[in-house]
Short mmCIF file of C-alpha atoms in Angstrom, two decimals:
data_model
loop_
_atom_site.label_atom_id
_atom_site.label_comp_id
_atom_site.label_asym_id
_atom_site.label_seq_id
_atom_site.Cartn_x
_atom_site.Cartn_y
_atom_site.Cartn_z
CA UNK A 1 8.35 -23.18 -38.45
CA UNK A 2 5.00 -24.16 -37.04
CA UNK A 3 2.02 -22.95 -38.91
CA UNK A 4 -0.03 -19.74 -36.86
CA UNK A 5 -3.40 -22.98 -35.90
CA UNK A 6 -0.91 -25.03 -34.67
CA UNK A 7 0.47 -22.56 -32.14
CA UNK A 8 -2.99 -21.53 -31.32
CA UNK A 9 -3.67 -25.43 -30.40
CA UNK A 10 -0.38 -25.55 -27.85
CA UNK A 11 -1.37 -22.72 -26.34
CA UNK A 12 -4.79 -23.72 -25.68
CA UNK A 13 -3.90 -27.10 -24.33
CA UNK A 14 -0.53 -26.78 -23.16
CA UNK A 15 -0.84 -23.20 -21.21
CA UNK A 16 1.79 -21.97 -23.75
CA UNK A 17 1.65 -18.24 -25.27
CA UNK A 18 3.41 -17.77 -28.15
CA UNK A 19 5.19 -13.93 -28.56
CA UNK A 20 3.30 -12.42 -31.25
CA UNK A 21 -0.36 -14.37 -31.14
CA UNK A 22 -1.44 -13.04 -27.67
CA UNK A 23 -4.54 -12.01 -29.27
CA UNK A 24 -5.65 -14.95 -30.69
CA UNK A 25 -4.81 -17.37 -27.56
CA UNK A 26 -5.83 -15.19 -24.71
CA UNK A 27 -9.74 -14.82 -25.22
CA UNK A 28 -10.47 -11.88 -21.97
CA UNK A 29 -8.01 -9.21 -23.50
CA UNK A 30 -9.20 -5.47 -23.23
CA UNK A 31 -8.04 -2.42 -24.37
CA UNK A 32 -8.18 1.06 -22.86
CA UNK A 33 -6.98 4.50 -24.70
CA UNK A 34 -7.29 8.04 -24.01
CA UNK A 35 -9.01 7.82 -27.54
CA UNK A 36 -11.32 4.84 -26.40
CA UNK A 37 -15.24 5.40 -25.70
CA UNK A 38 -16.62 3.75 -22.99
CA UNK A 39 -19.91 3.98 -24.64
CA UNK A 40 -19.36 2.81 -28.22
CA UNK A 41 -15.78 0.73 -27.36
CA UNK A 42 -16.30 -2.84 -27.40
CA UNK A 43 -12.46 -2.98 -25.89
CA UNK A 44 -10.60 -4.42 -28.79
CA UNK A 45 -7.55 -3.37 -30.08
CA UNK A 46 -9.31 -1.46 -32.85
CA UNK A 47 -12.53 0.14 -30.55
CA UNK A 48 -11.14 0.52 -27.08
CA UNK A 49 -12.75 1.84 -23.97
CA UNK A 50 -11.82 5.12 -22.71
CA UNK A 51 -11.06 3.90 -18.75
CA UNK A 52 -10.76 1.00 -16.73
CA UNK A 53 -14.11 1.28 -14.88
CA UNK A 54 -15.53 1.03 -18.77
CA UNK A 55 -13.26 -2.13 -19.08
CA UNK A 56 -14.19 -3.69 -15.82
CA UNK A 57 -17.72 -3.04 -16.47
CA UNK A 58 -17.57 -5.05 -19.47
CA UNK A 59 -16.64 -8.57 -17.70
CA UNK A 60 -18.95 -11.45 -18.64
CA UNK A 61 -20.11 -12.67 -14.92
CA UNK A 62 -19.04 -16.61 -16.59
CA UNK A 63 -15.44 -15.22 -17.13
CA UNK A 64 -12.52 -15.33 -14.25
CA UNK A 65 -9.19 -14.21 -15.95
CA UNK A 66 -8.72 -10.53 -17.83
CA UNK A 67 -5.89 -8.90 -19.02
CA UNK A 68 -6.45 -5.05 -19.82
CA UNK A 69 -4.05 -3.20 -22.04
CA UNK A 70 -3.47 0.37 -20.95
CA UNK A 71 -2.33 2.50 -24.63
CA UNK A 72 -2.25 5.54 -23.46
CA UNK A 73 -2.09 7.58 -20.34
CA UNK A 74 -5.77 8.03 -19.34
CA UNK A 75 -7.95 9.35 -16.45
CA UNK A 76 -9.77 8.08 -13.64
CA UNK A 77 -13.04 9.72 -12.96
CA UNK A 78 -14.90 6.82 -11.26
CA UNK A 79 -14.47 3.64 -9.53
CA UNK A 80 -13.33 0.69 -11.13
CA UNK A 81 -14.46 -2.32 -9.13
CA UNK A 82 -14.50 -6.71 -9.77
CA UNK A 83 -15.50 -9.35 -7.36
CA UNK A 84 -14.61 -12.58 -8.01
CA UNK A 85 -11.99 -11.97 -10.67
CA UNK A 86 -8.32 -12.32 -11.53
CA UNK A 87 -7.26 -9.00 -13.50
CA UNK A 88 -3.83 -7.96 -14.34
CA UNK A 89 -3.46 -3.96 -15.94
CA UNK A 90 -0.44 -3.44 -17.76
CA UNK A 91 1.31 -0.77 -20.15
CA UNK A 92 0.82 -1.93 -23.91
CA UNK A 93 3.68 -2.10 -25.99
CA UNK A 94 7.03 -0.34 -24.43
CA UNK A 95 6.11 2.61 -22.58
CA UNK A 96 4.83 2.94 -19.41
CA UNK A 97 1.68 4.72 -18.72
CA UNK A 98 0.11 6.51 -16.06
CA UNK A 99 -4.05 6.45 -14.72
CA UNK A 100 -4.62 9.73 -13.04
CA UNK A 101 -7.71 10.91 -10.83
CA UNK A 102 -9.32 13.76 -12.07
CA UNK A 103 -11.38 16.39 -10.00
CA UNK A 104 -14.86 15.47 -10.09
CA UNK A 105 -14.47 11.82 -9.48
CA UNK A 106 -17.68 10.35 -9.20
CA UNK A 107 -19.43 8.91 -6.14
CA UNK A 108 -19.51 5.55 -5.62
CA UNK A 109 -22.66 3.68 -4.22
CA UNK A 110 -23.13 0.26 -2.22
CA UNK A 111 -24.89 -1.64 0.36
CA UNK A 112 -22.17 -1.22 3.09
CA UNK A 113 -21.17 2.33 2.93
CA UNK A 114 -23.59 4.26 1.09
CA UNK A 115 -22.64 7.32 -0.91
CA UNK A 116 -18.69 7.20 -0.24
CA UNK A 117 -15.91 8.36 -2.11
CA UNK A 118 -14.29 5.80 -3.58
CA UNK A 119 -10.75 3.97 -4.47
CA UNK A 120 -9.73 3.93 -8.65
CA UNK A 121 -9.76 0.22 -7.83
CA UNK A 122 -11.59 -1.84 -5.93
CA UNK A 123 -10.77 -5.55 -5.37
CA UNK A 124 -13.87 -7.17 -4.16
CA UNK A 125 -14.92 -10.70 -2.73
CA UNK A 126 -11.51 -13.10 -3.34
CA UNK A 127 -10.37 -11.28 -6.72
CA UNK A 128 -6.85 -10.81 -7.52
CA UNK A 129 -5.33 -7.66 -9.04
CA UNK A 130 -1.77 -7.48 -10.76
CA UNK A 131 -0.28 -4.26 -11.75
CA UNK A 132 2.51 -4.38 -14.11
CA UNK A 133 4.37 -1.61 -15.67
CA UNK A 134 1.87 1.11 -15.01
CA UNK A 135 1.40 4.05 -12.78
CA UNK A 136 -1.14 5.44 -10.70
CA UNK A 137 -1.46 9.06 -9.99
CA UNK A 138 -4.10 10.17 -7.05
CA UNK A 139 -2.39 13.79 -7.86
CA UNK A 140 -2.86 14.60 -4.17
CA UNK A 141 -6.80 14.95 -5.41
CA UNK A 142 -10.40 14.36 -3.09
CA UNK A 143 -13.99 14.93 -3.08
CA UNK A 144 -14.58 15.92 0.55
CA UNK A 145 -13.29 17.18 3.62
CA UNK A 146 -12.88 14.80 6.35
CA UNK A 147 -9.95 12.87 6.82
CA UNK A 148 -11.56 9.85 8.66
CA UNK A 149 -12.57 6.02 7.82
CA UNK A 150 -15.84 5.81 6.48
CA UNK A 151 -18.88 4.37 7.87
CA UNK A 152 -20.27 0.99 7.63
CA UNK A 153 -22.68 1.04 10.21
CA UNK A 154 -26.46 1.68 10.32
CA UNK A 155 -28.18 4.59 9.53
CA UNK A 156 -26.86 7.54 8.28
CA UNK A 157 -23.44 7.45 7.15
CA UNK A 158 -21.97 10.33 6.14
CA UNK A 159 -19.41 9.05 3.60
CA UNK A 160 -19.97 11.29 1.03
CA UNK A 161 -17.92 14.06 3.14
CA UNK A 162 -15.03 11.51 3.69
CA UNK A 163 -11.94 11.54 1.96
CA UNK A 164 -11.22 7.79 -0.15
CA UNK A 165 -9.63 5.48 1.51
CA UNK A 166 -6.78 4.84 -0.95
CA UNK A 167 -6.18 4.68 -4.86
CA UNK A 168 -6.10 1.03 -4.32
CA UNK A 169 -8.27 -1.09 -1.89
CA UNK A 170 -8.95 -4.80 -0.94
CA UNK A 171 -11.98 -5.29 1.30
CA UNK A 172 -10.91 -7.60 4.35
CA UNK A 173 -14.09 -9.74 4.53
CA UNK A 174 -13.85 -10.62 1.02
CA UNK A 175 -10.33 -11.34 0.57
CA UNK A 176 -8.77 -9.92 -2.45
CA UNK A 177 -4.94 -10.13 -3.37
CA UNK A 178 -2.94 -6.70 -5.08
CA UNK A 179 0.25 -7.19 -6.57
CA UNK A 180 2.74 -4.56 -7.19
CA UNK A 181 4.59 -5.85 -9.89
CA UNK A 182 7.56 -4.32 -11.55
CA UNK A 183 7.32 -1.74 -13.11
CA UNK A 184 4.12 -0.68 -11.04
CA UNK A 185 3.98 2.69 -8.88
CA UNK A 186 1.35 4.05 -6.86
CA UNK A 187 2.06 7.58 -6.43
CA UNK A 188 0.88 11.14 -4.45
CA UNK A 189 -2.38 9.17 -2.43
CA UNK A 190 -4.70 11.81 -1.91
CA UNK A 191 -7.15 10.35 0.63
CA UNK A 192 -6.34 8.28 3.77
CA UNK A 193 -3.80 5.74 1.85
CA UNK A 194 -2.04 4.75 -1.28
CA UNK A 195 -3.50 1.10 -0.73
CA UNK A 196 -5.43 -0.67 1.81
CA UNK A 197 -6.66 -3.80 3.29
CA UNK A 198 -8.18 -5.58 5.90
CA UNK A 199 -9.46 -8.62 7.52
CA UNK A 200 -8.51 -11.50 10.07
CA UNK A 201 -5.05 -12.66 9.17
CA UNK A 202 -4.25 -12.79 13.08
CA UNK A 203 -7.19 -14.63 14.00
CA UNK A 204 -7.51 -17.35 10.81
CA UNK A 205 -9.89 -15.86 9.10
CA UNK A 206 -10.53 -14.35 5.48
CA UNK A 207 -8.20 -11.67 4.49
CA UNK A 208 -6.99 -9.33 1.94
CA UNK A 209 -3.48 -9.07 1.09
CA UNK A 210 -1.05 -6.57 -0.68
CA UNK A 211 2.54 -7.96 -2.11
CA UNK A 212 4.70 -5.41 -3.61
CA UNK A 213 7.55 -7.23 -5.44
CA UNK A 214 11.21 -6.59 -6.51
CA UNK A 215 10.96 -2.93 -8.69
CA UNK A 216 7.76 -1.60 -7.38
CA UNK A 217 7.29 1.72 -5.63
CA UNK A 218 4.56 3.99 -3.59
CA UNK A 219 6.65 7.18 -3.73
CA UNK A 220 5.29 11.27 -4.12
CA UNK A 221 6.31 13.27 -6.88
CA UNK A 222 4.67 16.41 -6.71
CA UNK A 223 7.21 18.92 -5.63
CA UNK A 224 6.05 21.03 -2.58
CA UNK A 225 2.83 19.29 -1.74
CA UNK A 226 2.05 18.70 1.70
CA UNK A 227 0.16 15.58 2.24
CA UNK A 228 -3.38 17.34 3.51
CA UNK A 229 -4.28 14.22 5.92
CA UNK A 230 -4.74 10.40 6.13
CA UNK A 231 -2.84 7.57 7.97
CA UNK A 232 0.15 6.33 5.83
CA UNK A 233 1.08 4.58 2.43
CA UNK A 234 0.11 1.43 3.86
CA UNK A 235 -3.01 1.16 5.63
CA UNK A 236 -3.80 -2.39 7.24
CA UNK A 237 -6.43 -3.11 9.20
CA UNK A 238 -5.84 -7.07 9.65
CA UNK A 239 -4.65 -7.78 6.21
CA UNK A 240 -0.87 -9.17 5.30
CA UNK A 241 1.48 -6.88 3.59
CA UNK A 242 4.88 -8.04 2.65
CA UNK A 243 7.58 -5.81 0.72
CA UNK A 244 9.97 -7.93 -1.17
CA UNK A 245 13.38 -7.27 -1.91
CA UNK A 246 14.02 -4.13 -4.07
CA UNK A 247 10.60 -2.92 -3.97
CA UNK A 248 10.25 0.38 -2.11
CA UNK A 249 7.84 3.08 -0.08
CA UNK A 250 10.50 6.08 -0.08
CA UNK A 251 10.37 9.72 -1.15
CA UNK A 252 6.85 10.48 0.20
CA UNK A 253 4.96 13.02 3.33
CA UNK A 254 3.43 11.77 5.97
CA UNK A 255 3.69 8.17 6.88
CA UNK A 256 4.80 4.46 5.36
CA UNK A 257 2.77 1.53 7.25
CA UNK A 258 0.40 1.65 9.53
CA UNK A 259 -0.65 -1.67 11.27
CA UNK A 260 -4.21 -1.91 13.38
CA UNK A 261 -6.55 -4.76 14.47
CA UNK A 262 -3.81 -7.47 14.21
CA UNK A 263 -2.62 -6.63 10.83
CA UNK A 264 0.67 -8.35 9.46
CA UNK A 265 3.60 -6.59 7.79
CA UNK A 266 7.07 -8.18 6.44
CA UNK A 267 9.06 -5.79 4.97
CA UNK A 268 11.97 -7.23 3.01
CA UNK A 269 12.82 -3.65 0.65
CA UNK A 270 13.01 -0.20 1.27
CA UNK A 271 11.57 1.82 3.45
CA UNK A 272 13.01 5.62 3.27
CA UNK A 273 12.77 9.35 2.86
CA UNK A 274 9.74 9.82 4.67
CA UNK A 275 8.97 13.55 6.06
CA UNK A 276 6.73 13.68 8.68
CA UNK A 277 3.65 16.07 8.36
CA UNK A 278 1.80 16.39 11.46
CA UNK A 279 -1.42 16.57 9.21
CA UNK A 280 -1.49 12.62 9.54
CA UNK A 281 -3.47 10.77 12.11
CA UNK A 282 -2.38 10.10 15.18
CA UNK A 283 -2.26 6.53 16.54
CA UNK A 284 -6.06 6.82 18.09
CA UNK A 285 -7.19 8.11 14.58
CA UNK A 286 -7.05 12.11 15.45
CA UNK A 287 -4.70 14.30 14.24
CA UNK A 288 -1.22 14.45 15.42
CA UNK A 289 0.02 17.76 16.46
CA UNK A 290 3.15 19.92 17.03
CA UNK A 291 3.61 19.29 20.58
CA UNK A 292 3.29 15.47 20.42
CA UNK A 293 4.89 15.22 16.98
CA UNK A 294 4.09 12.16 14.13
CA UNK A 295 4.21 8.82 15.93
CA UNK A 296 5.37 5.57 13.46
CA UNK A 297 6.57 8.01 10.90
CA UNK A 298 7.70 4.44 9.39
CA UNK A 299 5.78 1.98 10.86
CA UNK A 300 2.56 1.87 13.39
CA UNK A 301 1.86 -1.71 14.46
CA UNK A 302 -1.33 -1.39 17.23
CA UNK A 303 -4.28 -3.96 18.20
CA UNK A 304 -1.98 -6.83 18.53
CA UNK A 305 -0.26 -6.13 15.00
CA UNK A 306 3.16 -7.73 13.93
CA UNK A 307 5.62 -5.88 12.23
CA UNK A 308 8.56 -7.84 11.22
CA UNK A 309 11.57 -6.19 9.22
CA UNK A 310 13.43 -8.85 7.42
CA UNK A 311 16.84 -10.10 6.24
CA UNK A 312 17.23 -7.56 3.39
CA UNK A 313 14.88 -4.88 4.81
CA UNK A 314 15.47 -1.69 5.55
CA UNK A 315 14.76 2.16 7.19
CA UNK A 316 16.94 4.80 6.78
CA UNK A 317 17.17 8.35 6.07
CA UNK A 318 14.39 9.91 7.89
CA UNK A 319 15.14 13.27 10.18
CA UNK A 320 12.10 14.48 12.30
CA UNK A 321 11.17 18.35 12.01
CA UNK A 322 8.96 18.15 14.99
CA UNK A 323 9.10 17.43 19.06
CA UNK A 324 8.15 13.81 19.70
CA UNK A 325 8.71 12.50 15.91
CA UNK A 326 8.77 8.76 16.33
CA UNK A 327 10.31 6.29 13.78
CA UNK A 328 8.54 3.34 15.03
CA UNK A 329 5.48 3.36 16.81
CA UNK A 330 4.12 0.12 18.86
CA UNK A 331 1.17 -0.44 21.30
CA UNK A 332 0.08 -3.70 22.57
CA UNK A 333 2.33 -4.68 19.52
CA UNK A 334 5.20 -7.17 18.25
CA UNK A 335 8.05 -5.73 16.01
CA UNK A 336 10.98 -7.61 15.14
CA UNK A 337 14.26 -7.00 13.39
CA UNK A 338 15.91 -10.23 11.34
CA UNK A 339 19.52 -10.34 11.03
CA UNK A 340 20.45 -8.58 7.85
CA UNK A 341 17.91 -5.86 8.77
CA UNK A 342 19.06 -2.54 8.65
CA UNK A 343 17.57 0.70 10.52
CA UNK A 344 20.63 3.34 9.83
CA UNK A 345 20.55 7.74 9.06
CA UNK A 346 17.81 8.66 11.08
CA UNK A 347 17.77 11.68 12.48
CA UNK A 348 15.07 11.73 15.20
CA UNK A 349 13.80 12.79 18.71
CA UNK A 350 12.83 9.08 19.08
CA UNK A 351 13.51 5.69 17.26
CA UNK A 352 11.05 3.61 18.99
CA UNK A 353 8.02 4.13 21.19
CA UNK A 354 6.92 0.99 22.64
CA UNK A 355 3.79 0.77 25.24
CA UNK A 356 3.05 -2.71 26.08
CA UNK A 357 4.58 -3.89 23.22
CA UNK A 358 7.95 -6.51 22.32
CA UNK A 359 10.64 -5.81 20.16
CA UNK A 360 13.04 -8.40 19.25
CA UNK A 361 16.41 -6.74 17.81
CA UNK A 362 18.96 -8.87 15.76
CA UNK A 363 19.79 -6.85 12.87
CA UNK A 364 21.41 -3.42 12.69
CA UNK A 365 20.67 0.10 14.12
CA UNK A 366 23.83 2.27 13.16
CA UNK A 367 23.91 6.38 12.64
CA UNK A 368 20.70 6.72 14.45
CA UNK A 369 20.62 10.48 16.28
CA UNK A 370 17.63 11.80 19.22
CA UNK A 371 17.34 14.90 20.57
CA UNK A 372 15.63 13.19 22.95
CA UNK A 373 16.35 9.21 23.87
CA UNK A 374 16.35 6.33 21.03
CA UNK A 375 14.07 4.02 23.03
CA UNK A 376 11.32 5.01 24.99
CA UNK A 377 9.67 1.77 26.75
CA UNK A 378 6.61 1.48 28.69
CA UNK A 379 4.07 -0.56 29.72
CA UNK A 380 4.58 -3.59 32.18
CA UNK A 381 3.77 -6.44 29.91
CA UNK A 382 6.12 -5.32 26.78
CA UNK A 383 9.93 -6.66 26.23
CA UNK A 384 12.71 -5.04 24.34
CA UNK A 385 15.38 -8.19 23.63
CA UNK A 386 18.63 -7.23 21.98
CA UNK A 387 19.40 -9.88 20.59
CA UNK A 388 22.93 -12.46 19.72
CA UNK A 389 23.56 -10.47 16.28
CA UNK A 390 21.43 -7.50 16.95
CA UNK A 391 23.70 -4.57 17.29
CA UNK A 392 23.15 -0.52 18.22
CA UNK A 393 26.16 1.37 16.86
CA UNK A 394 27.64 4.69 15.95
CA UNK A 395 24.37 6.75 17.58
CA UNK A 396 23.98 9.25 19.81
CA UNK A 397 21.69 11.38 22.43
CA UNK A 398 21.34 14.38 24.17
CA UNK A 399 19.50 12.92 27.00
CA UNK A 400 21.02 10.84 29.72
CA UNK A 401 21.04 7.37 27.72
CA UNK A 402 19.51 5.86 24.80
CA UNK A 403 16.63 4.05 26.73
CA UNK A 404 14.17 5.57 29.18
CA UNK A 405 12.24 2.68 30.68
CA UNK A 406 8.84 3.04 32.42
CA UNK A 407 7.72 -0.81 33.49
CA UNK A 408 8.65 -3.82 34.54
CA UNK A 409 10.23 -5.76 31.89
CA UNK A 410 13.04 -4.83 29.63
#
């Protein structure tokens, strides 16, 4: 049996954490409790701060790498934001805990956006984020009023009567990474998204990114809430967002992904049990209404966006409640199915709206019911290619057919 220095040595020079010494090898360790002080806390073990904006206001500018221990379930009342850093935030010991806005979170100030209501993380300029066996509760909770994106132009913004744009957020121009680990859950978004990102992953430039791995989830919980606005779980505004397999966006109002300015989605889990609310935004940012119903109740891809659905991914189980409910939702777009993909039990007056966009099909669409037709294409520059293993099966339509084309090009 090897003496307690000697392990401390290995993992020092060897990258090699012993079970049992974490706190002696792994110098940036914080702790956060419900019983913490963000005042008096120094974030040990012993004396831990009460939130993670305490803990991420703590970082030594000269460190990179932190690990912060959640112990308890705790609250979020302000902003917890890092530039430059690689954080993970994980449930100590065996439970799994849960970070909750409160009423009253507190206004967030910068350069960019002024006054603005802000995310309960914020990954700044090329940090990386990790959550790991934790939750995160927005509890359907906002500041203001308005259900739009806030301002970064000049002058006079606004922001402060704009809802927050998600419970997580990367900032496109400075590139962070979030990873939903397992165990991790994003839950009942209150503002305009559960996470979002931006950037110029179409054109080669920087980038933020969101990866939500095998046992992850961004679900609602609150039973009868009706989400009050926003523009889906996903919001992407030219960032790269890939679901792997057995992670999931299921169980939730409004909307799952929504693609714009060239944004990049591959979805290899679960996308189902959506229910559309016609309190989301409509594809040109306004508010969808009864007559036109929810377009992209699973996925919008606009702005030259690609949406790609892979080998193990999957929609199902969505019904619409209102005229003109769309499943997918593409303009000027590219959304492909890989063989293996499955889009199955919907229940819908239309599958897919495409306007100038091209859909490649090569999985499987089975048990897929419209009111209305399945496939409504326009536009004279889109495509709609079935296909050698893509296969439409075992659906129906009241209308005269399953596609109603309006172009040139099918």
């Amino acid at each position: 049996k090897k003496a307690e220095d000697e392990i401390v040595y290995e993992a020092e020079h060897f990258s090699v954490i012993a079970v049992g010494y974490v706190n002696e090898v792994t110098e940036n360790v914080l702790y956060v409790s419900a019983k913490g002080d963000d005042k008096s806390g120094d974030g040990s073990i012993d004396n831990p701060y009460a939130t993670l904006a305490g803990a991420v206001n703590s970082f030594n500018e000269n460190e990179t790498d932190y690990t912060i221990y959640v112990m308890s379930n705790i609250d979020a009342t302000s902003s917890a934001r890092f530039w430059g850093k690689n954080v993970t935030i994980t449930s100590y010991g065996n439970e799994v805990y849960t970070i909750t806005r409160q009423k009253g979170f507190s206004r967030t100030i910068d350069t960019g956006r002024g006054g603005y209501n802000g995310a309960i993380l914020e990954v700044q300029s090329g940090s990386e984020l990790i959550l790991k066996n934790i939750i995160l509760d927005d509890a359907h909770k906002r500041e203001a009023e308005f259900f739009e994106e806030q301002d970064t132009g000049a002058g006079v913004k606004g922001n402060e009567n704009r809802v927050q744009s998600a419970i997580i957020e990367a900032s496109g121009d400075g590139g962070g990474t979030i990873i939903l680990d397992e165990g991790s859950v994003l839950k009942n978004f209150g503002g305009m998204s559960a996470v979002r990102i931006g950037g110029q992953f179409n054109a080669g430039g920087t980038y933020s990114s969101l990866i939500m791995k095998e046992g992850s989830k961004i679900i609602d919980d609150s039973a009868g809430e009706e989400r009050a606005g926003g523009f889906a779980a996903v919001w992407n505004q030219g960032g790269y967002f890939e679901m792997e397999n057995g992670s999931e966006i299921s169980g939730l109002t409004g909307r799952a992904v929504f693609l714009e300015n060239g944004g990049h989605a591959l979805i290899n889990g679960n996308i189902g049990d959506i229910t559309p609310t016609i309190n989301m935004k409509d594809t040109d940012g306004i508010r969808a209404n009864n007559s036109n119903g929810v377009p992209g109740i699973a996925i919008v891809a606009k702005e030259n966006s690609y949406a790609t659905l892979g080998e193990t991914g999957t929609i199902k189980s969505i019904t619409g409640n209102h005229l003109g409910d769309e499943v997918i939702s593409l303009s000027g777009s590219s959304f492909t199915m890989e063989y293996g993909s499955v889009i199955s039990d919907i229940g819908i007056s239309c599958l897919m709206y495409s306007n100038g966009a091209r859909s490649y099909i090569n999985g499987r669409i089975e048990n897929c019911n419209s009111d209305n037709v399945l496939f409504r294409i326009r536009g004279g520059e889109g495509s709609f290619d079935l296909q050698e293993k893509g296969i439409i099966t075992e659906s129906t339509t009241t209308d005269v057919g399953i596609f109603y084309v309006d172009g040139d090009m099918v």
